[in-house]
Amino acid sequence: MSVDAATVRKVASLARIAVTDAEAEALVPEFNNILGWIDQLAAVDTDGIEPLAAVIPNHLRLRDDVVTDGNVRDKVLANAPEAQHGFFAVPKVIE
Amino acid sequence: MTDKSLTDLGIAAIRDGVKAGAFTAREVAEAHVAAVADARALNAFLVETPDRALAAADAADADRAAGTLKPLSGVPLGIKDLFCTEGVETTAASGILKGFTPTYESTITAKLFAAGAGMLGKLNLDQFAMGSSNETSAFGNVISPWRRGDGGNAPMAPGGSSGGSSAAVAARLCPGATGTDTGGSIRQPAAFTGIAGIKPTYGRCSRWGVIAFASSLDQAGPMARDVRDCAIMLEAMAGFDAKDATSLDLPVPHWEANLSGDLKGKRVGVPAEYRVDGMPAEIEALWRRGEEYLRDAGAEIVPVSLPHTAHALPTYYIIAPAEASSNLARYDGVRYGLRDLPDGANLQEMYAATRAAGFGAEVRRRIMIGTYVLSAGFYDAYYTKAQKVRALIARDFERAFGACDVILTPTAPSAAFALGEKMADPLAMYLNDVFTVPSSLAGLPAMSVPAGLDGQGLPLGLQIIGRPFDEQGVLNAGLAIEQRAGFVARPEKWW
Amino acid sequence: MVSVYQLEGATGAWEVVIGLEVHAQVTSEAKLFSGASTKFGAEPNANVSLVDAAMPGMLPVPNRECIRQAVRTGMAIEAEINRWSRFDRKNYFYADLPQGYQISQLYHPLVGEGVVAIEPLERDGPGEAKKVRVERIHVEQDAGKLMHDQHPTRSYVDLNRSGVALMEIVSRPDMRSPAEAGAYIRKLRAILRYVGSCDGNMEEGSMRADVNVSVRRVGTEELGTRTETKNVNSVRFVMAAIEHEARRQIAVIEDGGKVVQETRLFDPDKGVTRSMRSKEDAHDYRYFPDPDLLPLELDEAFIAECRESLPELPDAKRDRYVDALGLTPYAADVLTADVETARWFEALLVDAAAAQNAPQEAVAKAAANWVTSDLFGALNRLGREIGDSPVSPRQGAALLALVADGTLSGSLAKQVFEVMLETGEDPAAIVEARGLKQTSDTGAIEAEIAKIMAANADKVAEYRSGKDKLFGFFVGQTMRAMGGKANPAVVNEVLKKALDG
Ligand SMILES: [Mg+2]
Ligand SMILES: [Zn+2]
């Protein structure tokens, strides 16, 4: 599969990474190079093979329903670029 | 004893020397603190924490006086800056986390410190552990202490992503360091710098508090100068952690106590598929020497087949970026780290600006590739397909281990390259991990041990891959090589 | 049940097709993947762990109780329980979503196909309950909350709800009218509350619905393009949103336009839905299995415990009330519609049977009557829920016993009940203190009747000449003279004898 600059811009937008048009253009050959290379997997016969679910056989453990955490607001907000009145602050969102 | 010789000591020697009273932990720490300060030209440390190292040393000396020495008392370590350390800036070598000071301690560093180890500082790495040369750090390249014997003095890559760790251990700035390995990030840098490093079975070491790259692949492990030191450090790092749902609920074996270079009755598999096109003759020769060493240790060498090996890299370069694209979504300028809020920008524009400014080029590239392969219409063709091929790769290993106990391969297809040599071509860089990625995909324990030098005088490593949970078998085979390779080369101090 | 709900457009009649995705907050102490509390109403960002705030290196570990409650809910709607399921990440960027993804279940949900029976609507007359199919129930994380009105240029982020466990209960597009959708949500809420897996409190947001609506011309089969109206938080609003959205879509199509598949928002003040542009580019969620979590495998012991812990559910209870207790279908419906009511009623039954030394079947009818008329009437007046009724089931049973043994007449019982509501005292004490006991003292009654007959000789003559309607007059006079405490049966008997004598 091969991509164009519009696709690169769309992917960048989905990934929330700002790109200039020039950057998008420059990424096109890089993308196609990498995608062209990983496309070789399409030729591998995987009929009847289940996608790997767990690398090492292991079971998902479940924890007990006990409050063991929280009440650490200072820690939660310690690194915030902008915190006000106990909240994180972000540019106003208009729904 | 002079300070100089204290930094030559490995983990076991320091531990035993402190215990025996041959020197104090304080002396050891001071010698290493000085070595770190003296080696800034290598750019191996992003943050130096001499006070932490000295405090741990004083505690170790007090413990010795009280008769309460711990397994790593007196051992100062370097910590890869992917491990969150409480009160010490942790950035994953990315601009997006500049100034981030965790309010928590990763399980692994907490275990190491509880075992008596000290921290010399936080080690540089490829940004978010994405890279094989330590050239993607936002805070400058790490320069390998090694140089080619051609007199050119070209700065060499220490490997990656644990390049700060490999350089620091090789340059005698610390006797051991933590690493993390997603597709070879412990083993390849270890091979490039003439040290040992082991990636344990997926789930042995808790991922809690380790900044995620690709969750289904990330495993922490030790990097040190020999196999015994790796075993000691791994024992302190490994163990069940209820805070990591993928953690293995198994007791930690006594790897150090059970070390043995005697491989009688063991079978060592040699996979034909690892003989790749364009592999230097020196690597081929080293591999053959490795077989000899292991045969000499009593093992039988058997050919094995890992038929899907060639598909491992493209598989990895779908799965790892896909997981990364999601794992790195949290770096958005809201709760920590960089925020870039252009005038009049809305929330979504703030995200895009912050992430464009904060992530380096390779990180951005992988996030976008990962986003693409997961996006509508491509998920099955890429991600599901890759997880199927991954299942086949894991099955290859399972079958091979029907015929052998461990597998021997070179660690990397070449010796270290010079900084800048491969940066222009991402694919060429990715190919560096061709031998380490398959075992990562299968979650298997694997280690690199230094086994020789190339024609330029640069170190070369051999890789041992083991069955799930069989770190002991890996360490023992590594020891057998180490005992026979007689690797004593070390970089000459130029910094 | 035949659908009778149609909307008349300019070009003909339209049918509405409705599917609901109900998000129900799982009742648990701690969050789905962290140990932070789920308590409602805490200080901002107090119930937040480092995991909920998506700090670097933090990892999710699932809460067993949340899984268990979802499984029990699945069992309550007779759904398949998947022994193997797993969590996926739904990726999108928003300030209320710290991880940049919601951990949810797309590919392998915990609960598969089930069914919810909704009562036939009154308008349609008696008939079979309609079955609304549930496609799946999956478990996922709730998001945090944004506040837009605290600062001129900033929105504030509170992560207290971030990571709270939700069940997303996804119906098939089986509903055909706002009323059916309302009945479905009410029934679902009743089931959740019976099971105890969700408190069903829509005001606090513990239950909210995404409403999928499309329209098609009556007589056509093909589904129209649907819109999804998000997070509607009351039964009334769900019904209003459907109505508005259906009319809007019909107007769009009849004007020659096309319905756009999109996410919409319901504005309860205006009663309209509107497009939610802020989410327009979020359609590509890039779901993939969460690599931090292994597949969730349930063992048979876990499944068995879930099953054994299920209470009697509303449908079964209703049938039992009719079949075994002899209640009318109406009373059975009312008494089982809500778990609190059923619980209260059953406590009353136990106490009433004990107080009267009779089997429950014998006391059930009177108890049901009293609850559905007297108690409900009183609660309605007081604006109280049955859970905080001022009268306990034991007190209610005592009152019923006093009626049953003839101590109180119906009207006396009503008086006593009023006092009980006011004072909280036991009925026996009230009867004692206020002398409200009904009398069957024939002598006293005969004496009063004699006086009344003497004073109303003309009426006695009229009665005796055939005007038997006057009997009621004499009863009323006697009861008044007795202060309302005379046993009506005794009054009737004595009066009859005296007048006819
Ligand atoms: Mg929905
Ligand atoms: Zn949902």
PDB file of C-alpha atoms in Angstrom, chain B residues 84 97 100 103-104 202 206-212 215-216 242-246 322-323 325-327 329-332 334-336 339 341 347-348 351 355 370-371 374-376 379 383, chain C residues 50-62 88-89 91-101 107 146 154 157 159 278 281 283-294:
ATOM      1  CA  CYS B  84      10.526   6.610  36.976  1.00  0.00           C
ATOM      2  CA  LEU B  97       8.869  15.050  29.471  1.00  0.00           C
ATOM      3  CA  PHE B 100       8.860  15.774  34.736  1.00  0.00           C
ATOM      4  CA  THR B 103       6.098  11.390  42.589  1.00  0.00           C
ATOM      5  CA  TYR B 104       6.577   7.623  42.562  1.00  0.00           C
ATOM      6  CA  TYR B 202       8.545 -11.374  29.457  1.00  0.00           C
ATOM      7  CA  SER B 206       7.688  -5.536  36.603  1.00  0.00           C
ATOM      8  CA  ARG B 207       6.889  -2.859  34.081  1.00  0.00           C
ATOM      9  CA  TRP B 208       5.229  -0.687  36.729  1.00  0.00           C
ATOM     10  CA  GLY B 209       6.840   2.727  36.687  1.00  0.00           C
ATOM     11  CA  VAL B 210       8.823   2.022  33.546  1.00  0.00           C
ATOM     12  CA  ILE B 211       7.822   4.413  30.787  1.00  0.00           C
ATOM     13  CA  ALA B 212       6.132   2.263  28.169  1.00  0.00           C
ATOM     14  CA  SER B 215       3.881  -3.004  26.296  1.00  0.00           C
ATOM     15  CA  SER B 216       3.761  -6.543  24.921  1.00  0.00           C
ATOM     16  CA  ALA B 242       0.609  -7.238  41.650  1.00  0.00           C
ATOM     17  CA  LYS B 243       0.643  -3.795  40.056  1.00  0.00           C
ATOM     18  CA  ASP B 244       1.587  -5.232  36.639  1.00  0.00           C
ATOM     19  CA  ALA B 245      -1.116  -7.487  35.216  1.00  0.00           C
ATOM     20  CA  THR B 246       1.443  -9.182  32.941  1.00  0.00           C
ATOM     21  CA  ALA B 322       1.133   0.339  16.954  1.00  0.00           C
ATOM     22  CA  GLU B 323       1.452  -0.134  20.699  1.00  0.00           C
ATOM     23  CA  SER B 325       1.206   5.133  19.116  1.00  0.00           C
ATOM     24  CA  SER B 326      -1.312   4.342  21.822  1.00  0.00           C
ATOM     25  CA  ASN B 327       1.092   4.281  24.793  1.00  0.00           C
ATOM     26  CA  ALA B 329      -1.036   9.289  23.518  1.00  0.00           C
ATOM     27  CA  ARG B 330      -0.869  10.334  27.175  1.00  0.00           C
ATOM     28  CA  TYR B 331       1.820  12.885  26.413  1.00  0.00           C
ATOM     29  CA  ASP B 332      -0.588  15.658  25.580  1.00  0.00           C
ATOM     30  CA  VAL B 334      -2.403  18.393  30.081  1.00  0.00           C
ATOM     31  CA  ARG B 335      -1.085  16.671  33.192  1.00  0.00           C
ATOM     32  CA  TYR B 336       2.719  16.785  32.986  1.00  0.00           C
ATOM     33  CA  ARG B 339       2.768  22.142  26.888  1.00  0.00           C
ATOM     34  CA  LEU B 341      -0.116  26.395  23.529  1.00  0.00           C
ATOM     35  CA  LEU B 347      -7.420  21.955  22.975  1.00  0.00           C
ATOM     36  CA  GLN B 348      -6.837  19.757  19.934  1.00  0.00           C
ATOM     37  CA  TYR B 351      -2.188  18.577  21.569  1.00  0.00           C
ATOM     38  CA  ARG B 355       3.376  16.625  20.469  1.00  0.00           C
ATOM     39  CA  GLY B 370       1.591   2.910  14.380  1.00  0.00           C
ATOM     40  CA  THR B 371      -1.426   5.153  13.914  1.00  0.00           C
ATOM     41  CA  LEU B 374      -4.222   0.615  13.340  1.00  0.00           C
ATOM     42  CA  SER B 375      -6.428   2.964  11.374  1.00  0.00           C
ATOM     43  CA  ALA B 376      -9.754   2.020   9.878  1.00  0.00           C
ATOM     44  CA  TYR B 379      -6.060  -3.024  11.220  1.00  0.00           C
ATOM     45  CA  TYR B 383      -1.877  -5.552  13.090  1.00  0.00           C
TER      46      TYR B 383
ATOM     47  CA  LEU C  50      -1.588   7.850  39.468  1.00  0.00           C
ATOM     48  CA  VAL C  51      -3.054   5.146  37.231  1.00  0.00           C
ATOM     49  CA  ASP C  52      -6.244   7.148  36.640  1.00  0.00           C
ATOM     50  CA  ALA C  53      -4.183  10.229  35.817  1.00  0.00           C
ATOM     51  CA  ALA C  54      -2.206   8.161  33.273  1.00  0.00           C
ATOM     52  CA  MET C  55       1.154   9.016  34.737  1.00  0.00           C
ATOM     53  CA  PRO C  56       4.068   7.587  32.759  1.00  0.00           C
ATOM     54  CA  GLY C  57       4.634   3.904  33.491  1.00  0.00           C
ATOM     55  CA  MET C  58       1.311   3.327  35.248  1.00  0.00           C
ATOM     56  CA  LEU C  59      -0.496   0.072  34.544  1.00  0.00           C
ATOM     57  CA  PRO C  60      -4.079  -1.206  34.832  1.00  0.00           C
ATOM     58  CA  VAL C  61      -5.044  -4.168  37.041  1.00  0.00           C
ATOM     59  CA  PRO C  62      -8.686  -5.231  36.768  1.00  0.00           C
ATOM     60  CA  ASP C  88      -9.223  -3.367  23.812  1.00  0.00           C
ATOM     61  CA  ARG C  89      -8.071   0.197  23.623  1.00  0.00           C
ATOM     62  CA  ASN C  91      -7.948   5.590  20.971  1.00  0.00           C
ATOM     63  CA  TYR C  92      -8.950   9.233  20.834  1.00  0.00           C
ATOM     64  CA  PHE C  93      -7.758  12.515  22.257  1.00  0.00           C
ATOM     65  CA  TYR C  94      -9.848  14.448  24.712  1.00  0.00           C
ATOM     66  CA  ALA C  95      -9.101  16.242  27.953  1.00  0.00           C
ATOM     67  CA  ASP C  96     -11.352  13.936  29.974  1.00  0.00           C
ATOM     68  CA  LEU C  97      -9.422  10.888  28.745  1.00  0.00           C
ATOM     69  CA  PRO C  98      -5.960  10.978  30.361  1.00  0.00           C
ATOM     70  CA  GLN C  99      -4.540   7.868  28.709  1.00  0.00           C
ATOM     71  CA  GLY C 100      -5.491   8.995  25.238  1.00  0.00           C
ATOM     72  CA  TYR C 101      -7.487   5.777  25.047  1.00  0.00           C
ATOM     73  CA  TYR C 107     -13.709  -7.632  19.634  1.00  0.00           C
ATOM     74  CA  LEU C 146     -14.765  18.810  32.067  1.00  0.00           C
ATOM     75  CA  ARG C 154     -10.078  27.556  30.505  1.00  0.00           C
ATOM     76  CA  VAL C 157     -10.506  18.744  34.280  1.00  0.00           C
ATOM     77  CA  LEU C 159     -10.617  12.943  36.935  1.00  0.00           C
ATOM     78  CA  SER C 278     -16.227  18.470  18.643  1.00  0.00           C
ATOM     79  CA  ASP C 281     -12.937  13.572  13.606  1.00  0.00           C
ATOM     80  CA  HIS C 283     -14.509   8.190  14.225  1.00  0.00           C
ATOM     81  CA  ASP C 284     -11.281   6.304  13.684  1.00  0.00           C
ATOM     82  CA  TYR C 285     -10.751   4.820  17.120  1.00  0.00           C
ATOM     83  CA  ARG C 286      -7.952   2.449  16.143  1.00  0.00           C
ATOM     84  CA  TYR C 287      -9.151  -0.300  18.459  1.00  0.00           C
ATOM     85  CA  PHE C 288      -6.592  -2.956  19.310  1.00  0.00           C
ATOM     86  CA  PRO C 289      -6.144  -5.400  22.204  1.00  0.00           C
ATOM     87  CA  ASP C 290      -4.709  -3.674  25.269  1.00  0.00           C
ATOM     88  CA  PRO C 291      -1.173  -5.080  25.559  1.00  0.00           C
ATOM     89  CA  ASP C 292      -1.073  -4.225  29.275  1.00  0.00           C
ATOM     90  CA  LEU C 293      -3.773  -6.799  29.951  1.00  0.00           C
ATOM     91  CA  LEU C 294      -3.895 -10.500  29.237  1.00  0.00           C
TER      92      LEU C 294
END
